[in-house]
Short mmCIF file of C-alpha atoms (C1' of nucleotides) in Angstrom, two decimals:
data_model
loop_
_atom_site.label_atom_id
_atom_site.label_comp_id
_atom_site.label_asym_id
_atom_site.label_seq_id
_atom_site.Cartn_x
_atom_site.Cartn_y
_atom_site.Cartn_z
CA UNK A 1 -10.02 -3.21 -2.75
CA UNK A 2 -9.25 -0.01 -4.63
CA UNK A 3 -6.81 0.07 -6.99
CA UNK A 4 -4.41 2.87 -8.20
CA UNK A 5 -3.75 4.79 -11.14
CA UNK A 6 -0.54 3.05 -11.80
CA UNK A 7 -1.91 -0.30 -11.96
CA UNK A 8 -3.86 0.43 -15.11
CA UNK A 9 -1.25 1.00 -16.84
CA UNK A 10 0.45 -1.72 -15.87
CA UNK A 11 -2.84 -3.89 -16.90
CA UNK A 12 -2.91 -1.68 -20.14
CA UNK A 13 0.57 -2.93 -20.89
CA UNK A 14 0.51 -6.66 -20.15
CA UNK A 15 -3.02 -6.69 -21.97
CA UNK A 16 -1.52 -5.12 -24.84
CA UNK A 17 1.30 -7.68 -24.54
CA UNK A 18 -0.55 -10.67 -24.04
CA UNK A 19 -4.20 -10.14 -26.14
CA UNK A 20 -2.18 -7.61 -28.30
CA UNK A 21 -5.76 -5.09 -28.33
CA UNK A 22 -6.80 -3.32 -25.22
CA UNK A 23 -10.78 -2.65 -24.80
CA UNK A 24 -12.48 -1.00 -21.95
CA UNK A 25 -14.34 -3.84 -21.37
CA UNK A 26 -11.31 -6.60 -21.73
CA UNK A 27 -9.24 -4.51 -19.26
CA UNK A 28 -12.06 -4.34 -16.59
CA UNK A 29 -12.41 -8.27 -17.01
CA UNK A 30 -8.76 -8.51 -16.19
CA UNK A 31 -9.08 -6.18 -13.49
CA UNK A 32 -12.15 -7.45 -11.58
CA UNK A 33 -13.99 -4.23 -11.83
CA UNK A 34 -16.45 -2.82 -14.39
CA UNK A 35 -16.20 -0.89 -17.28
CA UNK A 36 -17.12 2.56 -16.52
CA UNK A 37 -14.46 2.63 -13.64
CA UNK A 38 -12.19 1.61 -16.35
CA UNK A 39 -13.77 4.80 -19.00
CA UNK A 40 -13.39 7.08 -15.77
CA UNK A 41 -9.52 6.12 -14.99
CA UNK A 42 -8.67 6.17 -18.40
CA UNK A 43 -9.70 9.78 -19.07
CA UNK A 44 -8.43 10.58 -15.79
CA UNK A 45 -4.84 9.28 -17.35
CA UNK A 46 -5.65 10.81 -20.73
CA UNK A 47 -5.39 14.19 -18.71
CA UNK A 48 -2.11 13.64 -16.73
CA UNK A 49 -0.81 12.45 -20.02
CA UNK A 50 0.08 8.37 -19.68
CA UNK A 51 -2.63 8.09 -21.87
CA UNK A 52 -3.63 9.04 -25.72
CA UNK A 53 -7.42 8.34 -25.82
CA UNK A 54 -10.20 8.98 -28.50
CA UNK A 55 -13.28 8.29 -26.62
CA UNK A 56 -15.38 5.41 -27.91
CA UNK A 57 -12.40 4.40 -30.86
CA UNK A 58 -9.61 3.22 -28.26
CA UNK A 59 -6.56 3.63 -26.12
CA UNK A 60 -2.84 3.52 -25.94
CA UNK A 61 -0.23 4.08 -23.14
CA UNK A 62 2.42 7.15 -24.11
CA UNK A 63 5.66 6.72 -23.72
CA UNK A 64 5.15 8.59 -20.25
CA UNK A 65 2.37 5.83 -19.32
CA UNK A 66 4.63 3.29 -20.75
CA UNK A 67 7.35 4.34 -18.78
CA UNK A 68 5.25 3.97 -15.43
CA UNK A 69 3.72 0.75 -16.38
CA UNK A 70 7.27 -0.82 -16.94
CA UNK A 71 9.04 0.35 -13.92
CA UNK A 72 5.60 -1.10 -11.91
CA UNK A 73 6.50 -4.28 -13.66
CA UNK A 74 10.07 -4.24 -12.77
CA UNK A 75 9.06 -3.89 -8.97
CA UNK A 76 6.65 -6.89 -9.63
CA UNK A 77 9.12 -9.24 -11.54
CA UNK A 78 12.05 -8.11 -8.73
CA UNK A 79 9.54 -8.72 -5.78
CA UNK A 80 8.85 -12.07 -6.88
CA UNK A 81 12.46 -13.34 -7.47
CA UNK A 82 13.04 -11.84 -4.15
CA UNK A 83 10.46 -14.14 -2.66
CA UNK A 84 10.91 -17.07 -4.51
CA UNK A 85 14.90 -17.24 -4.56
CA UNK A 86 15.80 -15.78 -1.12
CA UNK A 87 12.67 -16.58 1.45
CA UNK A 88 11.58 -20.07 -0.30
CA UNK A 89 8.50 -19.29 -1.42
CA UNK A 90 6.47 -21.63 -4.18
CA UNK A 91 6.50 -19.81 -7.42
CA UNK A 92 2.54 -19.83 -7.57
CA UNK A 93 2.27 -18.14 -4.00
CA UNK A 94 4.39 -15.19 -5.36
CA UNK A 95 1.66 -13.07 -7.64
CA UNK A 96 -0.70 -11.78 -4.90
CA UNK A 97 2.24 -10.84 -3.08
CA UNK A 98 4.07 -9.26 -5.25
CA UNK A 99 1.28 -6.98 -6.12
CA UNK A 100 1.02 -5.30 -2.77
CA UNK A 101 4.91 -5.11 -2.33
CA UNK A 102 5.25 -2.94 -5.91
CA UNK A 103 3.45 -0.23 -4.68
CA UNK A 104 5.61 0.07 -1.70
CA UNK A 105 8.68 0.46 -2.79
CA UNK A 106 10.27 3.12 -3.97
CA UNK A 107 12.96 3.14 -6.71
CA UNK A 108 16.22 3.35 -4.53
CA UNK A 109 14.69 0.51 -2.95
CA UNK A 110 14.03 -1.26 -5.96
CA UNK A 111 17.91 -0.62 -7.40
CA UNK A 112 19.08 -1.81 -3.97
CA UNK A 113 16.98 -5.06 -4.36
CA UNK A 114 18.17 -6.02 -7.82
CA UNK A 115 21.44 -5.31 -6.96
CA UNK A 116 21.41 -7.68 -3.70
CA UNK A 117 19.38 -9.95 -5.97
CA UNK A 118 22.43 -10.19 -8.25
CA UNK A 119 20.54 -8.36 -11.53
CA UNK A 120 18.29 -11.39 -12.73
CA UNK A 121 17.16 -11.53 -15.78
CA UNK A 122 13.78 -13.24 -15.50
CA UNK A 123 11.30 -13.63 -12.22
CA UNK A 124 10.49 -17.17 -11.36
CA UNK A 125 7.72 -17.61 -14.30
CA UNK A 126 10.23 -16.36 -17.13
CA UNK A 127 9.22 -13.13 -17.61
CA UNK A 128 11.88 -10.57 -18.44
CA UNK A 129 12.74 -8.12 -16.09
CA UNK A 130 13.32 -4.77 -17.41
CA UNK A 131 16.59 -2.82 -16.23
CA UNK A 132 16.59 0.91 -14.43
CA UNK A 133 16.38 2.57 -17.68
CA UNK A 134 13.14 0.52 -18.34
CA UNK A 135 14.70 -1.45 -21.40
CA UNK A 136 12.87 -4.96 -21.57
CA UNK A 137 14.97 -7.95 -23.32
CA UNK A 138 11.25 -9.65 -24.78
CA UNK A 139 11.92 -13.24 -25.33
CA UNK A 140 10.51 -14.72 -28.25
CA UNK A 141 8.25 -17.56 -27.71
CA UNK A 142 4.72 -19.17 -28.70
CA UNK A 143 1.82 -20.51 -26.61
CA UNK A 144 1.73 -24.18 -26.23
CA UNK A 145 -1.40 -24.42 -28.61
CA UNK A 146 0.67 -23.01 -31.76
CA UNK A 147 2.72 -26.26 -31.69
CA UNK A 148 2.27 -29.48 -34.14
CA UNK A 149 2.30 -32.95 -33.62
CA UNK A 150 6.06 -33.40 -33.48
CA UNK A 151 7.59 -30.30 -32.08
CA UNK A 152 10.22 -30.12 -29.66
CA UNK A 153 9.88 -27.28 -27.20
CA UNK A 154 11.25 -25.84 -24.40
CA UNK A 155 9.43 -23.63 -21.66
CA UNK A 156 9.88 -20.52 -21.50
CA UNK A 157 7.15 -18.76 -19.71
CA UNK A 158 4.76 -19.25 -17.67
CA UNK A 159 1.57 -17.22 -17.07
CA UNK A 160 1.83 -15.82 -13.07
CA UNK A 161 -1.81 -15.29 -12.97
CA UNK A 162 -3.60 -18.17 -12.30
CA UNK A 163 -2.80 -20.25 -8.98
CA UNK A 164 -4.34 -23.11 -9.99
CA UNK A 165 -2.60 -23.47 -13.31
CA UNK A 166 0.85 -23.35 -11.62
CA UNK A 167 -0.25 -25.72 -8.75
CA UNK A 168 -1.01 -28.00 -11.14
CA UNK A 169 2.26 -27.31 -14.01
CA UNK A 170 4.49 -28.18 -10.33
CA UNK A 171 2.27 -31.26 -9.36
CA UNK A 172 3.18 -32.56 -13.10
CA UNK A 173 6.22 -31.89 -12.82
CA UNK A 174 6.61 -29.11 -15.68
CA UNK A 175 8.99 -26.49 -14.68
CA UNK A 176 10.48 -23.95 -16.49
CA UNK A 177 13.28 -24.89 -19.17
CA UNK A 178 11.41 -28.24 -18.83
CA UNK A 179 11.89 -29.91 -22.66
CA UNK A 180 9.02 -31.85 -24.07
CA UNK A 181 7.53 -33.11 -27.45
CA UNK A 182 4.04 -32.98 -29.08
CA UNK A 183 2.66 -36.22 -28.78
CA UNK A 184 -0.68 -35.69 -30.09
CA UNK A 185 -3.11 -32.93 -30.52
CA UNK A 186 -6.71 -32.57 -30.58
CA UNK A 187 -7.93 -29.99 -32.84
CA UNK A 188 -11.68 -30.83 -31.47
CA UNK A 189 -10.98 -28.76 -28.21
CA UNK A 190 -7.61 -27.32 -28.96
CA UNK A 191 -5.58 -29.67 -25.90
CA UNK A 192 -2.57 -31.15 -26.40
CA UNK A 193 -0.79 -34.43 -25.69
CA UNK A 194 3.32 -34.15 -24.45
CA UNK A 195 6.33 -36.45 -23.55
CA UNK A 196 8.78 -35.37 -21.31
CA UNK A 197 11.14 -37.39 -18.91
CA UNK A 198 9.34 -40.86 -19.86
CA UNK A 199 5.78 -39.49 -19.36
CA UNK A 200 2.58 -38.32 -21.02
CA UNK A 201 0.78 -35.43 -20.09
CA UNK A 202 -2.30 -33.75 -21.39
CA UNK A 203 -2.63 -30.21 -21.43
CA UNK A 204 -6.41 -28.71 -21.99
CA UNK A 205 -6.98 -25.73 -23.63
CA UNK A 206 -6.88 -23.63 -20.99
CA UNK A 207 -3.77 -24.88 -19.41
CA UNK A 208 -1.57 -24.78 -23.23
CA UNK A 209 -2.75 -21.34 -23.29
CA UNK A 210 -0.55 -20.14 -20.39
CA UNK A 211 2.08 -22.01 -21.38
CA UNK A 212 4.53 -20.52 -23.67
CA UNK A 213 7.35 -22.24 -25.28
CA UNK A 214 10.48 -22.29 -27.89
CA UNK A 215 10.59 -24.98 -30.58
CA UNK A 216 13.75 -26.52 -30.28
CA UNK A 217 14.18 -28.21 -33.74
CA UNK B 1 -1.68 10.43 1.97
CA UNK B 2 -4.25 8.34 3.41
CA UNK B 3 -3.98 6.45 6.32
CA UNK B 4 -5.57 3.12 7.15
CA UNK B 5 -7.24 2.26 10.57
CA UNK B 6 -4.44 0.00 11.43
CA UNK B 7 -1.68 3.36 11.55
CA UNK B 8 -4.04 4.54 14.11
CA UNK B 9 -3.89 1.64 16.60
CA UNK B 10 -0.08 1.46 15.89
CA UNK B 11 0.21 5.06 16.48
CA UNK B 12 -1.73 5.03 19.94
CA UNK B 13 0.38 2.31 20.77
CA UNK B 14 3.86 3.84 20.44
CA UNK B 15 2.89 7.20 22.27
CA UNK B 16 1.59 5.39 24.84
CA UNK B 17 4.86 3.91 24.91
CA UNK B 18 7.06 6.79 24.87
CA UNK B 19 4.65 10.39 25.94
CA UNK B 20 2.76 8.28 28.59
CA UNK B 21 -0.52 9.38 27.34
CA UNK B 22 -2.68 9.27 24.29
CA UNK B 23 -5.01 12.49 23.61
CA UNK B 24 -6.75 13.34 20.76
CA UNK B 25 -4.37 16.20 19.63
CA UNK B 26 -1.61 14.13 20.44
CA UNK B 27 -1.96 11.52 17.57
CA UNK B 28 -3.16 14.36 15.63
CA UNK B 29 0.21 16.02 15.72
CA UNK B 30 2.18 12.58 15.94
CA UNK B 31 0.54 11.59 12.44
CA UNK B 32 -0.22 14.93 10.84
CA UNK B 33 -3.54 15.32 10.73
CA UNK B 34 -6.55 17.47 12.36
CA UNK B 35 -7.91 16.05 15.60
CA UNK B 36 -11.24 15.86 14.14
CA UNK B 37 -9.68 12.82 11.61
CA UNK B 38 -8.56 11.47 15.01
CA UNK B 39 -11.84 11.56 16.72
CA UNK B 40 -13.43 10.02 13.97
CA UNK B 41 -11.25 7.11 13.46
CA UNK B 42 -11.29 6.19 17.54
CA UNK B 43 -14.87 5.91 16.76
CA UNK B 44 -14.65 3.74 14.16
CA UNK B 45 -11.86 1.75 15.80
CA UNK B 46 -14.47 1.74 19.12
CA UNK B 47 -16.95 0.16 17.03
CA UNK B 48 -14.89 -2.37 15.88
CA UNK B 49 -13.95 -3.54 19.21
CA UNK B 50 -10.21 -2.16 18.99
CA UNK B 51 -10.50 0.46 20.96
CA UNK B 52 -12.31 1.21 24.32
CA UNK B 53 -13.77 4.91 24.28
CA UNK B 54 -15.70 7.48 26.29
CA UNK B 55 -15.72 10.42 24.34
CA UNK B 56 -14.44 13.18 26.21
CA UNK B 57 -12.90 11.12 28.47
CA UNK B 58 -10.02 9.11 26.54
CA UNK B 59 -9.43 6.06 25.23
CA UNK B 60 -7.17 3.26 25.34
CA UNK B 61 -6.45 -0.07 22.94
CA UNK B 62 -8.07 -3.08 23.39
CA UNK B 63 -6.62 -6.06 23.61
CA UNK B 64 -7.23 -6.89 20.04
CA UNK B 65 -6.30 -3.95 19.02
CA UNK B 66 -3.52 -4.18 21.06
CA UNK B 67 -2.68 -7.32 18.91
CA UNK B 68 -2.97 -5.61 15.97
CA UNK B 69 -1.20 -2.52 16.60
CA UNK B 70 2.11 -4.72 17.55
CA UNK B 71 1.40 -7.04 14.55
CA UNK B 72 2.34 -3.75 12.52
CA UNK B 73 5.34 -2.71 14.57
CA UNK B 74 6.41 -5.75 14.23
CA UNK B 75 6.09 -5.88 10.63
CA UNK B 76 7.85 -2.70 10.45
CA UNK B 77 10.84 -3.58 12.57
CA UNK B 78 11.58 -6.30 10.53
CA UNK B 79 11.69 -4.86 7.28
CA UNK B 80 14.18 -2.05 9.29
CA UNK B 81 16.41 -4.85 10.01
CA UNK B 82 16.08 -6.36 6.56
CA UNK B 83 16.44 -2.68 4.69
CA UNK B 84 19.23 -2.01 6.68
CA UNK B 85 21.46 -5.83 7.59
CA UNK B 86 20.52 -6.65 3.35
CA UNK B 87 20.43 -3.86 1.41
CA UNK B 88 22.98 -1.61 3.11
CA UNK B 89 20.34 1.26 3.80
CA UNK B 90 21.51 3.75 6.72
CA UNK B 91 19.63 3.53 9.96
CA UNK B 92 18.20 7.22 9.56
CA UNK B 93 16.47 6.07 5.77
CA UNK B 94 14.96 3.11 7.08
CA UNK B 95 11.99 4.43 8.44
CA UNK B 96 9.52 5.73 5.93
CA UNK B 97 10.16 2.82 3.63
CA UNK B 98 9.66 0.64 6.41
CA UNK B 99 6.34 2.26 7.14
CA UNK B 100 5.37 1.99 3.78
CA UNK B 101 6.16 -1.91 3.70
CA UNK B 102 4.79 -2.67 6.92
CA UNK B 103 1.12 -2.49 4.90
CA UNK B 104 1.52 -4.55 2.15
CA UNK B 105 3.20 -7.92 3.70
CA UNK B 106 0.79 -10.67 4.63
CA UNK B 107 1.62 -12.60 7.86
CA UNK B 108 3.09 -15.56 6.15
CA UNK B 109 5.89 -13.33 4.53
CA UNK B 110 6.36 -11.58 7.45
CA UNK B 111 7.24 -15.38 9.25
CA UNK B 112 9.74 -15.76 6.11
CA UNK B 113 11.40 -12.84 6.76
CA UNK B 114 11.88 -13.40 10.48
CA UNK B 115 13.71 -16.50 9.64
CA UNK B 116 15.51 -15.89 6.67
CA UNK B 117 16.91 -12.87 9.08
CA UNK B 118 17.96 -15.52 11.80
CA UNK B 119 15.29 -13.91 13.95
CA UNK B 120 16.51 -10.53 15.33
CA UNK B 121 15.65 -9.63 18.71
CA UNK B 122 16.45 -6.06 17.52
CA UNK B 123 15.53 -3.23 14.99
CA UNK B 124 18.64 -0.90 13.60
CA UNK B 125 17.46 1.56 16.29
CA UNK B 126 17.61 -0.78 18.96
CA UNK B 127 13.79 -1.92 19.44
CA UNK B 128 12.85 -4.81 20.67
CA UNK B 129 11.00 -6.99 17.85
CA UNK B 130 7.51 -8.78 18.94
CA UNK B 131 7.81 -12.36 17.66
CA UNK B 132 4.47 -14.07 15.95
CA UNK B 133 2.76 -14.31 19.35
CA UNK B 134 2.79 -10.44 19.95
CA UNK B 135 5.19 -11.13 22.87
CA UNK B 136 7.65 -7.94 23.02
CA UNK B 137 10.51 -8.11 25.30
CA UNK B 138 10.54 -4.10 26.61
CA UNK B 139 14.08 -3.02 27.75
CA UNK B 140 14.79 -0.94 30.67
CA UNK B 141 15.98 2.32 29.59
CA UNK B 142 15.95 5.70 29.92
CA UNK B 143 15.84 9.06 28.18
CA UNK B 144 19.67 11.09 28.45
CA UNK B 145 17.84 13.81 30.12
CA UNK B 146 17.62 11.84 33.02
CA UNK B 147 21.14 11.37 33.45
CA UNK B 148 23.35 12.64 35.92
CA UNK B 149 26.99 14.25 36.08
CA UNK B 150 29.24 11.48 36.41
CA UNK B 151 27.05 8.63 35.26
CA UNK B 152 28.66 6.01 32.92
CA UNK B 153 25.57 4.82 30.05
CA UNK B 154 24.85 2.59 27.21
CA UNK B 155 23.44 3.63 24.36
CA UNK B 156 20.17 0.84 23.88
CA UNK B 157 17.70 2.52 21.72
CA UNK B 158 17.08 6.04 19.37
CA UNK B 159 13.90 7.08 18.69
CA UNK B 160 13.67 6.66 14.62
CA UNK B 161 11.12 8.87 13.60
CA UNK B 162 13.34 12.08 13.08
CA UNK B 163 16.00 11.24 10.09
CA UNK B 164 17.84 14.96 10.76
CA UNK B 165 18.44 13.57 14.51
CA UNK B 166 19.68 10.12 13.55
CA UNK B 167 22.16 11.59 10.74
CA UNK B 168 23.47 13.64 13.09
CA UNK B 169 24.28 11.35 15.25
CA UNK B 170 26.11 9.36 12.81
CA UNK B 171 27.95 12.50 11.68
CA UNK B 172 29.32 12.56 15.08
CA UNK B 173 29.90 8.87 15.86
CA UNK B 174 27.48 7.53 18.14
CA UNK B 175 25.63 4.13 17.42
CA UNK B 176 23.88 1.62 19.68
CA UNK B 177 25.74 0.53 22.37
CA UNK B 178 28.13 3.37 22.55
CA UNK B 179 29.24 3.58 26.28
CA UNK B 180 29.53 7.00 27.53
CA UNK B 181 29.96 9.25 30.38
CA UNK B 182 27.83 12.37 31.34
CA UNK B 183 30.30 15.34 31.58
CA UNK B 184 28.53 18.15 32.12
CA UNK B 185 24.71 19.04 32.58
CA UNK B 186 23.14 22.32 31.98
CA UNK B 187 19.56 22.14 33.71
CA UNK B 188 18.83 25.83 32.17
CA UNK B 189 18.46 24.25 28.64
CA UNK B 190 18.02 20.61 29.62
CA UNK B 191 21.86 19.82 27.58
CA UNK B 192 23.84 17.44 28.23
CA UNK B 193 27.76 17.37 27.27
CA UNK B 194 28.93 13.61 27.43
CA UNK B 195 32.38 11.92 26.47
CA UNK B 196 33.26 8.79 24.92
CA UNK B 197 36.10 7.47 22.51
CA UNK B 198 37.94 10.34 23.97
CA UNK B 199 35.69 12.83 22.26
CA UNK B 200 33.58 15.61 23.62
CA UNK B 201 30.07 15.90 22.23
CA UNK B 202 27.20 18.44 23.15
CA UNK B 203 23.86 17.12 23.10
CA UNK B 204 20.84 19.41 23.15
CA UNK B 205 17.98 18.50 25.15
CA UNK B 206 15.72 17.57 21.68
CA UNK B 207 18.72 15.45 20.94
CA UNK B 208 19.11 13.53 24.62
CA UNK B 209 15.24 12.93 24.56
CA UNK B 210 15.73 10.89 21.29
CA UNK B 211 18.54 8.74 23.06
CA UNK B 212 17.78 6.11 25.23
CA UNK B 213 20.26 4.26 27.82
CA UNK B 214 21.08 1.81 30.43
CA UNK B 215 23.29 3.20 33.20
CA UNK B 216 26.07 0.89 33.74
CA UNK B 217 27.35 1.63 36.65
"C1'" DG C 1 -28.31 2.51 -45.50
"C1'" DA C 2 -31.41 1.57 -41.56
"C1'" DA C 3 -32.10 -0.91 -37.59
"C1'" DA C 4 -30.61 -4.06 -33.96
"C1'" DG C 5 -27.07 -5.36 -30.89
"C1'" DA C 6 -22.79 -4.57 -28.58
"C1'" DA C 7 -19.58 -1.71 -26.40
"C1'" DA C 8 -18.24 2.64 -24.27
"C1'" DT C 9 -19.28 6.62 -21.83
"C1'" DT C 10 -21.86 9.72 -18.80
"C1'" DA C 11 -24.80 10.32 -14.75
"C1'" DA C 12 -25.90 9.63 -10.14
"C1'" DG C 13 -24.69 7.82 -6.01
"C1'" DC C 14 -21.72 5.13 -2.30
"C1'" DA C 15 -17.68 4.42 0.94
"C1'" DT C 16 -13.74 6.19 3.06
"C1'" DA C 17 -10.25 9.05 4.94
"C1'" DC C 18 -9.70 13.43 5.07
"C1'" DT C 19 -10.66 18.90 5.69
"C1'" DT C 20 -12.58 23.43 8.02
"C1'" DA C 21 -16.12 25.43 10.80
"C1'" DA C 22 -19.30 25.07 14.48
"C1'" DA C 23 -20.91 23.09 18.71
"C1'" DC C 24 -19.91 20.83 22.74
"C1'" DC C 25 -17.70 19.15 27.10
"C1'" DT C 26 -14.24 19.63 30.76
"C1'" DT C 27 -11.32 21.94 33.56
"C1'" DA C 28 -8.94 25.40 35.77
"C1'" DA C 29 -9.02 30.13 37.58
"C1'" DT C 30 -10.99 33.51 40.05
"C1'" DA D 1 -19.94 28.59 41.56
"C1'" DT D 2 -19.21 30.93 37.23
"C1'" DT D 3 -16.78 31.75 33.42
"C1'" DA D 4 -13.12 31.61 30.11
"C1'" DA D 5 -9.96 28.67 27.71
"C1'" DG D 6 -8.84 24.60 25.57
"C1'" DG D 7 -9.40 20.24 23.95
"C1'" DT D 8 -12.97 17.05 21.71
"C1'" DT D 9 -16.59 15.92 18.93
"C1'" DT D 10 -20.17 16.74 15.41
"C1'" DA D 11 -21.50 18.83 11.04
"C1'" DA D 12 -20.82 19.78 6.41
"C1'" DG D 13 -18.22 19.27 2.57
"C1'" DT D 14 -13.98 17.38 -0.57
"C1'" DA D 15 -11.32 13.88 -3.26
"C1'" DT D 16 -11.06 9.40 -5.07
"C1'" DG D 17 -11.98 4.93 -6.80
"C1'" DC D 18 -15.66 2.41 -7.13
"C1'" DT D 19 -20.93 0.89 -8.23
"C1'" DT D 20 -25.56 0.52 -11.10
"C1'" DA D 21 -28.54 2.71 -14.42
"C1'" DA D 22 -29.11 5.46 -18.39
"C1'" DT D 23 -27.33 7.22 -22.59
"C1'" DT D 24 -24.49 7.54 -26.45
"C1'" DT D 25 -21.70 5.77 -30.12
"C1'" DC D 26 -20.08 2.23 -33.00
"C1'" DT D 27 -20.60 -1.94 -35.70
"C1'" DT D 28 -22.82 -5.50 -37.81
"C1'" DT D 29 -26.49 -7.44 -40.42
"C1'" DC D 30 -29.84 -7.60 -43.68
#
DNA sequence: GAAAGAAATTAAGCATACTTAAACCTTAAT
DNA sequence: ATTAAGGTTTAAGTATGCTTAATTTCTTTC
């Protein structure tokens, strides 16, 4: 399944966002390919200019690769409201689909869509959608393992990656804008206890990690 | 712009449809490559099962390629109707983003879409939409060359690939199921002159071949 | 500050959908 | 029936996004 040109800089820019450093290595992870395709594409992008690069010291996205990555992500976060909202679909059956649909559209399509879609603000996982002009609102929140026994919170975002982890967030019953409190936490192996609507819930690791939230109190 | 082997069977389908017969050179031209890329794919496709060949001789689709090729159309159609009933787009726009969607929707969103569209039996240019069985209700119609003076038609179906031809039919008024009479016919140039809503319109003969009726009377 | 280990890059090669140029059938005309 | 013309296929080579293997550079450790 080869991927374009475009979508590593959208991967550049959600790494960056996420992990906060982007490696070679770390992108091909995310990616599911290896390294040196990574070294190759990124030189390629050096030379069309979405990308500064000083071989074996690091990367960054220009504003021109920035610019690219952001409207990719806007035809992502659009597509998936689009699916979720209008045809019905589960917001953990949205990701995979998405990604095909963004590189299909073109922008008058995409300004059509948001405008039928009513400009939303977020796609169905939280994330901020940016506008036409490629201005991003960024929320301000904190992954579930940051809190402390005691913490109010309210969830904000959800990581769109991982099927599993929002089959299972829906079979809980944890939505978004879903309001909970830290009932206990377990520094051992970094899960977390919550309460929320008259039940406990434990959270591993893993699953706190995708999980981001704003304290409340 | 590469194509993928699917294009190809959906390709040999629709000239089949409309030119009769499928050669070589034909799809070349039809998809705007070199017959040689053509020749090479129906070998591919051969070996795949979608496509019975004997080179030199011709070749025709399969019936699983058959299935496959109006599994695309079909995917295409609908997104027409969705681009153009949802977002507003004009009939003659339609097609290239269409043909870009058409690739990148799985099955199960294609099943959505039918629904949440109230399943059309129709695409803006007046094709007939297979549903999820591949069954495709053909209409009777023919090409406005084949009219006579005097004869009272329907229009049922344009051809979409040409946007100049379908924008200048909306320039001067007609749509599907316009209802017309044939006013004049000039055999030397294969025109037509036809009236309707008490307007005269001329109709050169690369312009009648594109418009497809029912005579209805 | 030298050496070992880790990470990144370069090299060589693969798959695929193309291209142009050459070779090959088929057919139609005499 | 032979040949010329035309369409079709094969051959050779390109671009691109990948792979594994080898090499280079950086970083960490002592």
């Amino acid at each position: 399944m080869n991927t374009s040109p475009e979508d590593y800089l959208k991967n550049i820019y959600i790494v960056k966002e996420t992990v906060g450093k982007v490696t070679t290595s770390g992108l091909a992870e995310k990616m599911g390919i290896t390294a040196p395709a990574v070294s190759d594409m990124i030189s390629k992008l050096a030379k069309s200019g979405h990308i500064k690069n000083i071989p074996y010291k690091g990367f960054e996205l220009t504003k021109k690769g920035e610019e690219t990555a952001i409207n990719l992500i806007r035809k992502h976060r659009l597509w998936e409201v689009f699916l979720v909202q209008e045809l019905g679909y589960e917001w953990n059956k949205v990701h995979d689909e998405a990604e095909k649909l963004e590189h299909s559209s073109s922008d008058e399509l995409i300004t059509k869509l948001e405008e039928y879609l009513s400009f939303p603000e977020y796609d169905p996982h939280g994330h901020p959608i940016p506008d036409k002009q490629g201005k991003i609102i960024k929320q301000k929140v904190i992954p579930c393992t940051e809190l402390e026994v005691g913490d109010i919170a309210e969830i904000r975002e959800v990581s769109d990656a991982s099927q599993e982890v929002l089959g299972y967030l829906t079979k809980v019953g944890l939505r978004l804008n879903v309001k909970f409190s830290v009932v206990e936490k377990i520094n051992f192996d970094n899960s977390v206890q919550i309460e929320f609507e008259n039940q406990k819930i434990f959270l591993s690791e893993k699953l706190a990690k995708n999980i981001y939230v704003r304290k409340s109190s």
